[in-house]
Tab-separated table of C-alpha atoms in Angstrom:
chain	number	residue	atom	x	y	z
A	239	UNK	CA	-29.648	-143.242	18.971
A	240	UNK	CA	-28.985	-142.498	14.920
A	241	UNK	CA	-28.525	-144.882	12.952
A	242	UNK	CA	-25.503	-145.157	10.872
A	243	UNK	CA	-25.553	-148.123	8.940
A	244	UNK	CA	-26.429	-147.722	5.273
A	245	UNK	CA	-25.562	-148.995	1.963
A	246	UNK	CA	-23.044	-147.674	-0.315
A	247	UNK	CA	-24.243	-145.429	-2.688
A	248	UNK	CA	-25.869	-143.449	-0.263
A	249	UNK	CA	-23.585	-142.204	1.715
A	250	UNK	CA	-21.149	-141.705	-0.790
A	251	UNK	CA	-23.862	-139.563	-2.408
A	252	UNK	CA	-22.374	-136.992	0.231
A	253	UNK	CA	-19.409	-136.228	-2.025
A	254	UNK	CA	-20.156	-133.250	-3.722
A	255	UNK	CA	-18.457	-131.976	-6.883
A	256	UNK	CA	-15.338	-129.460	-5.452
A	257	UNK	CA	-14.632	-131.411	-2.088
A	258	UNK	CA	-11.681	-132.456	-0.653
A	259	UNK	CA	-11.790	-136.214	-0.089
A	260	UNK	CA	-9.342	-138.194	1.732
A	261	UNK	CA	-8.940	-142.203	1.154
A	262	UNK	CA	-7.237	-144.282	3.597
A	263	UNK	CA	-4.748	-147.794	2.890
A	264	UNK	CA	-1.282	-148.323	2.190
A	265	UNK	CA	-1.384	-150.088	-1.550
A	266	UNK	CA	-4.001	-152.819	-0.796
A	267	UNK	CA	-3.428	-153.003	2.781
A	268	UNK	CA	-6.191	-151.460	4.879
A	269	UNK	CA	-7.391	-149.623	1.213
A	270	UNK	CA	-11.320	-148.995	1.471
A	271	UNK	CA	-11.963	-150.648	-2.087
A	272	UNK	CA	-15.670	-151.775	-1.067
A	273	UNK	CA	-15.873	-147.745	-1.116
A	274	UNK	CA	-14.040	-146.923	-4.012
A	275	UNK	CA	-15.402	-149.495	-6.295
A	276	UNK	CA	-18.261	-147.825	-5.678
A	277	UNK	CA	-17.004	-144.054	-6.762
A	278	UNK	CA	-16.442	-145.482	-10.143
A	279	UNK	CA	-20.334	-144.144	-11.809
A	280	UNK	CA	-19.973	-141.376	-9.217
A	281	UNK	CA	-21.197	-137.602	-10.136
A	282	UNK	CA	-19.177	-136.393	-8.166
A	283	UNK	CA	-15.645	-133.772	-10.288
A	284	UNK	CA	-12.860	-131.753	-9.209
A	285	UNK	CA	-12.252	-133.542	-6.334
A	286	UNK	CA	-8.799	-132.927	-4.553
A	287	UNK	CA	-7.515	-136.190	-3.239
A	288	UNK	CA	-5.581	-136.720	-0.206
A	289	UNK	CA	-4.027	-140.134	-0.534
A	290	UNK	CA	-1.496	-142.027	0.355
A	291	UNK	CA	-0.643	-143.944	-2.206
A	292	UNK	CA	-3.277	-144.321	-5.593
A	293	UNK	CA	-3.589	-147.702	-5.412
A	294	UNK	CA	-1.587	-150.151	-8.162
A	295	UNK	CA	-2.774	-150.281	-11.705
A	296	UNK	CA	-6.511	-152.155	-11.595
A	297	UNK	CA	-6.509	-151.326	-8.228
A	298	UNK	CA	-7.833	-148.882	-5.848
A	299	UNK	CA	-8.019	-145.472	-6.508
A	300	UNK	CA	-5.998	-146.157	-10.440
A	301	UNK	CA	-9.037	-147.778	-11.477
A	302	UNK	CA	-11.971	-145.993	-9.757
A	303	UNK	CA	-11.209	-142.847	-9.662
A	304	UNK	CA	-8.983	-141.643	-11.304
A	305	UNK	CA	-10.718	-143.747	-15.219
A	306	UNK	CA	-13.454	-141.376	-14.805
A	307	UNK	CA	-12.882	-138.663	-16.749
A	308	UNK	CA	-12.761	-135.316	-14.827
A	309	UNK	CA	-13.191	-137.239	-11.090
A	310	UNK	CA	-10.411	-136.257	-9.605
A	311	UNK	CA	-8.145	-132.588	-10.142
A	312	UNK	CA	-5.486	-132.588	-7.480
A	313	UNK	CA	-3.934	-134.781	-5.705
A	314	UNK	CA	-1.751	-134.707	-2.248
A	315	UNK	CA	0.080	-137.780	-2.338
A	316	UNK	CA	2.975	-139.980	-0.907
A	317	UNK	CA	3.920	-141.952	-4.091
A	318	UNK	CA	2.661	-142.376	-6.725
A	319	UNK	CA	4.855	-145.306	-8.574
A	320	UNK	CA	2.482	-148.034	-8.793
A	321	UNK	CA	0.021	-146.347	-10.519
A	322	UNK	CA	0.177	-144.642	-13.754
A	323	UNK	CA	-2.851	-142.814	-14.290
A	324	UNK	CA	-1.380	-140.013	-11.694
A	325	UNK	CA	2.093	-140.545	-13.080
A	326	UNK	CA	0.161	-139.284	-16.136
A	327	UNK	CA	-1.037	-136.908	-14.448
A	328	UNK	CA	2.097	-135.309	-12.617
A	329	UNK	CA	3.830	-135.780	-16.281
A	330	UNK	CA	1.083	-133.764	-17.640
A	331	UNK	CA	0.680	-130.913	-15.152
A	332	UNK	CA	3.039	-131.046	-12.088
A	333	UNK	CA	0.908	-128.598	-9.963
A	334	UNK	CA	-2.001	-131.304	-9.798
A	335	UNK	CA	0.131	-133.790	-7.996
A	336	UNK	CA	1.787	-133.042	-4.821
A	337	UNK	CA	4.225	-135.126	-3.082
A	338	UNK	CA	3.907	-135.450	0.430
A	339	UNK	CA	7.033	-137.620	2.078
A	340	UNK	CA	4.950	-139.847	4.212
A	341	UNK	CA	5.869	-138.956	8.110
A	342	UNK	CA	4.831	-135.277	7.009
A	343	UNK	CA	1.741	-136.501	5.339
A	344	UNK	CA	0.222	-138.368	8.358
A	345	UNK	CA	1.375	-136.170	11.092
A	346	UNK	CA	-0.701	-133.448	8.310
A	347	UNK	CA	-3.269	-135.599	8.964
A	348	UNK	CA	-3.388	-136.501	12.340
A	349	UNK	CA	-2.972	-132.144	13.329
A	350	UNK	CA	-5.432	-131.961	10.868
A	351	UNK	CA	-7.217	-134.523	13.296
A	352	UNK	CA	-6.670	-133.331	16.853
A	353	UNK	CA	-7.262	-129.540	16.064
A	354	UNK	CA	-3.980	-128.187	15.074
A	355	UNK	CA	-3.258	-126.117	12.312
A	356	UNK	CA	0.385	-126.195	11.976
A	357	UNK	CA	3.052	-128.021	12.995
A	358	UNK	CA	7.393	-127.897	13.036
A	359	UNK	CA	9.152	-130.927	11.074
A	360	UNK	CA	12.619	-132.067	10.106
A	361	UNK	CA	11.816	-133.570	7.495
A	362	UNK	CA	12.454	-132.025	3.804
A	363	UNK	CA	14.408	-129.653	5.360
A	364	UNK	CA	17.231	-128.592	2.873
A	365	UNK	CA	15.125	-129.776	-0.135
A	366	UNK	CA	12.406	-129.338	-2.551
A	367	UNK	CA	10.395	-129.788	-0.104
A	368	UNK	CA	11.240	-126.605	1.923
A	369	UNK	CA	10.096	-123.769	-1.080
A	370	UNK	CA	7.787	-121.558	0.023
A	371	UNK	CA	7.383	-122.468	3.671
A	372	UNK	CA	8.097	-120.763	6.832
A	373	UNK	CA	11.661	-122.089	8.572
A	374	UNK	CA	11.905	-121.643	12.378
A	375	UNK	CA	15.186	-122.731	13.706
A	376	UNK	CA	14.557	-124.646	17.269
A	377	UNK	CA	17.862	-125.184	19.982
A	378	UNK	CA	20.052	-124.989	16.523
A	379	UNK	CA	18.438	-127.361	13.648
A	380	UNK	CA	16.475	-126.127	11.442
A	381	UNK	CA	12.375	-126.987	10.814
A	382	UNK	CA	10.199	-126.284	8.503
A	383	UNK	CA	6.345	-124.979	9.394
A	384	UNK	CA	3.720	-127.383	7.731
A	385	UNK	CA	-0.108	-127.658	7.312
A	386	UNK	CA	-2.842	-130.169	8.737
A	387	UNK	CA	-5.197	-131.663	6.563
A	388	UNK	CA	-8.746	-131.667	6.257
A	389	UNK	CA	-11.260	-133.168	3.859
A	390	UNK	CA	-15.092	-133.364	3.817
A	391	UNK	CA	-15.486	-136.269	2.838
A	392	UNK	CA	-13.274	-139.816	4.575
A	393	UNK	CA	-13.314	-143.413	3.544
A	394	UNK	CA	-11.631	-145.384	5.659
A	395	UNK	CA	-11.598	-149.692	6.482
A	396	UNK	CA	-12.257	-150.721	8.992
A	397	UNK	CA	-11.612	-154.950	10.284
A	398	UNK	CA	-14.845	-154.366	12.825
A	399	UNK	CA	-17.820	-151.712	13.297
A	400	UNK	CA	-20.506	-151.813	16.420
A	401	UNK	CA	-23.663	-150.096	15.367
A	402	UNK	CA	-22.266	-146.908	16.925
A	403	UNK	CA	-19.419	-146.561	14.359
A	404	UNK	CA	-16.375	-147.821	17.478
A	405	UNK	CA	-14.115	-149.016	14.689
A	406	UNK	CA	-11.444	-151.818	15.847
A	407	UNK	CA	-8.537	-150.969	13.377
A	408	UNK	CA	-6.620	-154.320	12.362
A	409	UNK	CA	-2.493	-154.821	13.029
A	410	UNK	CA	-1.027	-152.767	10.261
A	411	UNK	CA	-4.113	-151.796	8.912
A	412	UNK	CA	-4.686	-149.145	10.733
A	413	UNK	CA	-1.792	-147.314	8.746
A	414	UNK	CA	-4.402	-144.292	7.648
A	415	UNK	CA	-7.110	-145.055	8.290
A	416	UNK	CA	-7.029	-144.517	12.556
A	417	UNK	CA	-5.913	-141.063	11.430
A	418	UNK	CA	-8.854	-139.815	8.505
A	419	UNK	CA	-11.074	-141.221	10.340
A	420	UNK	CA	-10.378	-137.721	13.202
A	421	UNK	CA	-9.503	-136.140	10.226
A	422	UNK	CA	-12.842	-134.738	7.400
A	423	UNK	CA	-16.231	-133.305	8.095
A	424	UNK	CA	-18.086	-136.638	7.290
A	425	UNK	CA	-16.199	-140.406	7.297
A	426	UNK	CA	-17.802	-143.252	5.652
A	427	UNK	CA	-15.989	-146.438	7.141
A	428	UNK	CA	-16.259	-149.649	5.384
A	429	UNK	CA	-16.960	-152.641	7.939
A	430	UNK	CA	-15.999	-156.243	7.299
A	431	UNK	CA	-18.053	-157.524	10.337
A	432	UNK	CA	-20.770	-154.809	11.649
A	433	UNK	CA	-21.684	-155.730	15.580
A	434	UNK	CA	-23.784	-155.288	18.241
A	435	UNK	CA	-22.812	-152.874	20.331
A	436	UNK	CA	-20.888	-154.220	23.353
A	437	UNK	CA	-18.775	-156.885	21.175
A	438	UNK	CA	-15.940	-155.478	20.396
A	439	UNK	CA	-13.265	-154.786	23.273
A	440	UNK	CA	-13.606	-150.989	24.178
A	441	UNK	CA	-9.212	-151.061	24.935
A	442	UNK	CA	-9.188	-153.324	20.867
A	443	UNK	CA	-11.314	-149.646	19.693
A	444	UNK	CA	-8.698	-148.051	17.546
A	445	UNK	CA	-11.507	-144.224	16.625
A	446	UNK	CA	-14.081	-143.986	18.521
A	447	UNK	CA	-18.079	-143.500	16.652
A	448	UNK	CA	-18.486	-139.602	17.672
A	449	UNK	CA	-16.092	-139.347	14.616
A	450	UNK	CA	-17.862	-142.101	11.588
A	451	UNK	CA	-20.885	-140.585	9.654
A	452	UNK	CA	-22.043	-143.430	8.117
A	453	UNK	CA	-20.795	-147.269	8.619
A	454	UNK	CA	-20.788	-149.310	5.401
A	455	UNK	CA	-20.585	-153.573	5.114
A	456	UNK	CA	-18.489	-154.969	2.590
A	457	UNK	CA	-20.257	-156.941	0.108
A	458	UNK	CA	-17.695	-159.336	-1.167
A	459	UNK	CA	-20.056	-160.323	-4.666
A	460	UNK	CA	-17.574	-159.040	-7.170
A	461	UNK	CA	-15.169	-157.786	-4.212
B	202	UNK	CA	29.757	-164.314	-3.283
B	203	UNK	CA	28.670	-161.489	-5.607
B	204	UNK	CA	27.466	-157.858	-5.762
B	205	UNK	CA	24.330	-157.818	-3.787
B	206	UNK	CA	25.672	-160.899	-1.344
B	207	UNK	CA	28.710	-158.598	-0.651
B	208	UNK	CA	27.355	-155.828	0.353
B	209	UNK	CA	24.574	-156.597	2.142
B	210	UNK	CA	27.235	-158.929	4.292
B	211	UNK	CA	29.209	-155.991	4.622
B	212	UNK	CA	26.318	-154.396	6.698
B	213	UNK	CA	25.854	-156.805	9.280
B	214	UNK	CA	28.859	-155.924	10.713
B	215	UNK	CA	27.011	-152.504	11.439
B	216	UNK	CA	24.910	-154.115	13.866
B	217	UNK	CA	24.350	-154.157	17.086
B	218	UNK	CA	22.063	-156.642	19.113
B	219	UNK	CA	19.130	-154.744	19.994
B	220	UNK	CA	19.386	-152.280	17.797
B	221	UNK	CA	15.923	-151.107	16.049
B	222	UNK	CA	17.050	-150.805	11.807
B	223	UNK	CA	14.856	-149.860	9.306
B	224	UNK	CA	15.765	-151.712	5.569
B	225	UNK	CA	15.047	-149.741	2.014
B	226	UNK	CA	14.143	-151.730	-0.797
B	227	UNK	CA	16.535	-153.539	-2.870
B	228	UNK	CA	20.552	-154.112	-1.848
B	229	UNK	CA	19.010	-153.556	1.745
B	230	UNK	CA	15.917	-155.767	1.722
B	231	UNK	CA	19.195	-158.307	1.845
B	232	UNK	CA	20.623	-157.725	4.623
B	233	UNK	CA	17.914	-159.885	6.865
B	234	UNK	CA	18.923	-162.304	5.217
B	235	UNK	CA	22.761	-162.378	6.846
B	236	UNK	CA	21.706	-161.147	10.527
B	237	UNK	CA	23.368	-163.331	13.211
B	238	UNK	CA	21.293	-165.350	15.172
B	239	UNK	CA	22.349	-164.601	18.575
B	240	UNK	CA	21.703	-161.367	17.682
B	241	UNK	CA	18.325	-159.595	18.109
B	242	UNK	CA	17.663	-156.972	15.773
B	243	UNK	CA	13.743	-155.547	15.926
B	244	UNK	CA	12.898	-154.484	12.227
B	245	UNK	CA	10.550	-150.990	11.519
B	246	UNK	CA	8.591	-150.904	8.766
B	247	UNK	CA	7.685	-147.782	7.834
B	248	UNK	CA	3.746	-148.951	6.846
B	249	UNK	CA	3.381	-149.244	11.422
B	250	UNK	CA	4.824	-152.335	12.059
B	251	UNK	CA	7.700	-152.012	14.309
B	252	UNK	CA	8.874	-155.604	14.416
B	253	UNK	CA	8.451	-157.210	10.590
B	254	UNK	CA	9.259	-160.603	10.333
B	255	UNK	CA	9.356	-162.830	7.097
B	256	UNK	CA	7.368	-163.573	4.466
B	257	UNK	CA	4.263	-166.023	6.124
B	258	UNK	CA	4.540	-170.390	5.232
B	259	UNK	CA	0.834	-171.119	3.071
B	260	UNK	CA	-1.172	-170.632	4.831
B	261	UNK	CA	-0.242	-168.301	7.947
B	262	UNK	CA	-0.582	-165.191	5.213
B	263	UNK	CA	-2.648	-162.846	7.713
B	264	UNK	CA	-4.004	-159.718	5.344
B	265	UNK	CA	-3.868	-157.166	7.441
B	266	UNK	CA	0.314	-157.726	8.488
B	267	UNK	CA	1.786	-156.051	5.027
B	268	UNK	CA	4.993	-154.734	4.127
B	269	UNK	CA	5.364	-151.097	2.527
B	270	UNK	CA	5.965	-153.152	-0.855
B	271	UNK	CA	2.800	-154.443	-0.293
B	272	UNK	CA	3.746	-158.082	0.492
B	273	UNK	CA	2.206	-160.556	2.852
B	274	UNK	CA	5.081	-160.568	5.976
B	275	UNK	CA	5.249	-161.927	9.602
B	276	UNK	CA	5.916	-160.047	12.092
B	277	UNK	CA	8.360	-161.537	15.428
B	278	UNK	CA	5.889	-161.947	19.131
B	279	UNK	CA	7.022	-158.845	20.528
B	280	UNK	CA	5.655	-156.240	17.285
B	281	UNK	CA	3.472	-153.828	18.130
B	282	UNK	CA	1.133	-152.593	15.486
B	283	UNK	CA	0.935	-148.657	14.744
B	284	UNK	CA	-0.698	-146.097	12.653
B	285	UNK	CA	1.473	-144.198	10.510
B	286	UNK	CA	1.551	-141.035	12.408
B	287	UNK	CA	2.715	-143.204	15.538
B	288	UNK	CA	4.885	-145.009	12.759
B	289	UNK	CA	6.835	-141.968	12.176
B	290	UNK	CA	6.743	-140.541	14.673
B	291	UNK	CA	8.907	-142.846	16.365
B	292	UNK	CA	11.545	-142.279	13.235
B	293	UNK	CA	11.867	-138.800	13.660
B	294	UNK	CA	11.748	-139.169	17.556
B	295	UNK	CA	15.589	-140.791	17.126
B	296	UNK	CA	13.789	-144.580	17.896
B	297	UNK	CA	15.345	-145.786	14.871
B	298	UNK	CA	19.239	-146.145	15.597
B	299	UNK	CA	20.322	-147.544	11.524
B	300	UNK	CA	18.321	-146.936	7.818
B	301	UNK	CA	20.179	-148.285	5.025
B	302	UNK	CA	18.633	-147.434	1.797
B	303	UNK	CA	20.109	-147.349	-1.266
B	304	UNK	CA	20.689	-144.295	-3.756
B	305	UNK	CA	20.420	-142.119	-7.295
B	306	UNK	CA	23.796	-140.240	-6.382
B	307	UNK	CA	25.582	-139.565	-3.010
B	308	UNK	CA	27.913	-136.416	-2.170
B	309	UNK	CA	30.828	-136.157	-0.051
B	310	UNK	CA	28.432	-133.229	1.980
B	311	UNK	CA	26.698	-136.593	2.300
B	312	UNK	CA	22.933	-135.012	0.571
B	313	UNK	CA	21.374	-138.148	-1.347
B	314	UNK	CA	19.623	-138.006	-3.874
B	315	UNK	CA	16.978	-141.523	-4.078
B	316	UNK	CA	13.647	-140.104	-4.998
B	317	UNK	CA	13.608	-137.880	-8.657
B	318	UNK	CA	15.013	-137.753	-11.556
B	319	UNK	CA	12.817	-134.848	-13.012
B	320	UNK	CA	11.172	-134.937	-16.071
B	321	UNK	CA	11.740	-138.961	-16.194
B	322	UNK	CA	10.858	-140.698	-12.880
B	323	UNK	CA	8.978	-139.410	-10.537
B	324	UNK	CA	7.161	-141.965	-8.259
B	325	UNK	CA	7.055	-140.543	-4.722
B	326	UNK	CA	10.030	-141.250	-1.440
B	327	UNK	CA	7.728	-142.472	0.397
B	328	UNK	CA	8.951	-142.491	3.974
B	329	UNK	CA	13.377	-142.451	3.102
B	330	UNK	CA	13.051	-138.258	3.702
B	331	UNK	CA	11.853	-139.464	6.991
B	332	UNK	CA	14.359	-142.270	7.441
B	333	UNK	CA	17.907	-140.013	6.965
B	334	UNK	CA	16.151	-137.038	8.805
B	335	UNK	CA	15.021	-139.392	11.968
B	336	UNK	CA	17.248	-142.241	11.786
B	337	UNK	CA	20.428	-142.405	14.321
B	338	UNK	CA	22.532	-143.558	11.392
B	339	UNK	CA	22.046	-143.378	7.684
B	340	UNK	CA	23.805	-146.671	5.591
B	341	UNK	CA	23.959	-146.312	1.805
B	342	UNK	CA	24.208	-149.398	0.683
B	343	UNK	CA	24.485	-149.572	-3.745
B	344	UNK	CA	26.105	-151.173	-6.281
B	345	UNK	CA	29.326	-148.440	-6.243
B	346	UNK	CA	27.565	-147.004	-10.086
B	347	UNK	CA	25.386	-148.006	-12.513
B	348	UNK	CA	26.431	-149.529	-15.355
B	349	UNK	CA	29.340	-147.240	-14.957
B	350	UNK	CA	28.230	-143.692	-14.664
B	351	UNK	CA	28.423	-142.517	-11.567
B	352	UNK	CA	27.300	-142.308	-8.208
B	353	UNK	CA	29.512	-140.844	-5.622
B	354	UNK	CA	29.594	-137.224	-7.184
B	355	UNK	CA	30.879	-133.877	-6.039
B	356	UNK	CA	27.683	-132.516	-5.745
B	357	UNK	CA	23.843	-134.833	-6.131
B	358	UNK	CA	22.004	-133.237	-9.444
B	359	UNK	CA	18.658	-134.654	-8.107
B	360	UNK	CA	16.261	-133.210	-5.898
B	361	UNK	CA	17.465	-134.981	-2.641
B	362	UNK	CA	16.485	-136.685	-0.158
B	363	UNK	CA	18.443	-135.438	2.506
B	364	UNK	CA	20.738	-132.234	3.274
B	365	UNK	CA	24.083	-133.892	4.123
B	366	UNK	CA	22.711	-136.899	6.460
B	367	UNK	CA	24.653	-140.349	5.064
B	368	UNK	CA	27.156	-141.448	7.275
B	369	UNK	CA	28.437	-144.368	5.505
B	370	UNK	CA	28.290	-145.659	1.689
B	371	UNK	CA	28.557	-149.324	1.527
B	372	UNK	CA	29.551	-150.135	-2.122
B	373	UNK	CA	30.721	-153.675	-4.317
B	374	UNK	CA	33.978	-151.315	-4.585
B	375	UNK	CA	34.408	-150.203	-0.920
B	376	UNK	CA	33.669	-148.357	2.454
B	377	UNK	CA	33.655	-144.530	2.136
B	378	UNK	CA	33.083	-142.691	5.843
B	379	UNK	CA	31.260	-139.396	4.762
B	380	UNK	CA	32.984	-136.683	7.361
B	381	UNK	CA	33.440	-133.236	7.525
B	382	UNK	CA	36.701	-132.971	5.280
B	383	UNK	CA	34.663	-135.084	2.823
B	384	UNK	CA	34.375	-139.230	1.865
B	385	UNK	CA	37.656	-141.274	3.704
B	386	UNK	CA	37.701	-145.101	2.008
B	387	UNK	CA	38.335	-147.411	5.234
B	388	UNK	CA	38.128	-150.333	3.321
B	389	UNK	CA	38.517	-152.262	-0.225
B	390	UNK	CA	36.724	-154.977	-2.102
B	391	UNK	CA	38.790	-157.836	-2.366
B	392	UNK	CA	41.367	-156.802	-5.795
B	393	UNK	CA	39.969	-153.154	-5.599
B	394	UNK	CA	42.749	-150.884	-5.742
B	395	UNK	CA	42.727	-147.315	-4.959
B	396	UNK	CA	43.214	-146.422	-8.624
B	397	UNK	CA	40.241	-148.615	-9.341
B	398	UNK	CA	38.052	-147.193	-6.598
B	399	UNK	CA	38.848	-143.732	-7.034
B	400	UNK	CA	38.575	-143.685	-10.615
B	401	UNK	CA	34.497	-145.110	-9.977
B	402	UNK	CA	34.305	-142.159	-7.904
B	403	UNK	CA	33.327	-138.311	-8.280
B	404	UNK	CA	34.138	-137.290	-5.552
B	405	UNK	CA	38.228	-137.037	-4.807
B	406	UNK	CA	38.135	-139.827	-2.192
B	407	UNK	CA	40.684	-138.879	1.750
B	408	UNK	CA	43.041	-141.395	1.318
B	409	UNK	CA	44.324	-142.880	4.989
B	410	UNK	CA	47.432	-144.461	5.892
B	411	UNK	CA	45.708	-148.074	6.836
B	412	UNK	CA	42.658	-149.223	4.947
B	413	UNK	CA	40.921	-152.409	6.302
B	414	UNK	CA	39.625	-155.204	3.863
B	415	UNK	CA	35.449	-154.969	3.007
B	416	UNK	CA	35.759	-158.879	4.044
């Protein structure tokens, strides 16, 4: 069996300039903070980021990716209210930050992870969200066409991961972790705990190991 | 009773046993404090908890149980945890009986603007667009004006969160119902007159023969 357990720097070296990167988590909850910390000195530039929020000032993406000049050139995101760096980016170039309603954002990820290229949603009809998008009426109600998200690399967080990569994502920390783990070509999971195969009850597995390419153990020191 | 408590208490009159409710931030969050003990209301939190509860006691915090504002919370015994696609699938599917949220502006067509002031404040819409679209009933709970600046308008000027989605507006001055004809004044807060509430409202209110009291 392929050994997927590697250190953070080696795992993150798959990220190249120009890539599209997903980062899971909802503020601090289920955020792959250890992987983000290791992005600080990463050489990749001009990345497109797909993430629910860009963390909060001094934490997460705001701290470890925004701080690197030229690392992020475009963001698809739901909420930037707690990241001054993202707000500055939007103010400087409105096209560089695309705001997406949270449910549409989640469904775009889900679609990307299950082989659906696009879907119709009622959310955003009658607002700026519908601008430039195909509209269609089903049963007398208007819908807009939204396309799926797909990324080169996803950074996700799990409570327990077994050596095959089966992930147990716990409670509300599931949020975007389960979805992003299925919607990228290369998926790096940081694990609070890595356990032998068979040590996670099969019914508790949130994401099958087949989607996971690299498993990184979170080192608490300096976190 | 201060204005926020008045509004929050009035919202609870719209609750019924067995409802599933989503509360937005600000005044709507206060509603949870006034739900009668004998009423079972399940609270949905868009970050993936169907059955969110109050803040944890010291020593009982769980880092994986948090709300959309990044505060640690607890969950009720019958709670369900899910990823964000299912959480919003639940909303879109119409499983939320009632959502209560704040607004920057509301208008007589039931349009709501709550997520952006162009060029000034653009934090993102969070789950509000999904919520106003999917919930069976949408109540805006807010101060009637923003320090004298009117918020209940003929037509919203800020970017919309949803078009024609609001059912009811509950403020510190009264209760308005959104109808096809316009905004109907249903109730007044204590000591507030019809003339006073109209003066604080840009939209022309429809005044019925009988107007109730908010408390």
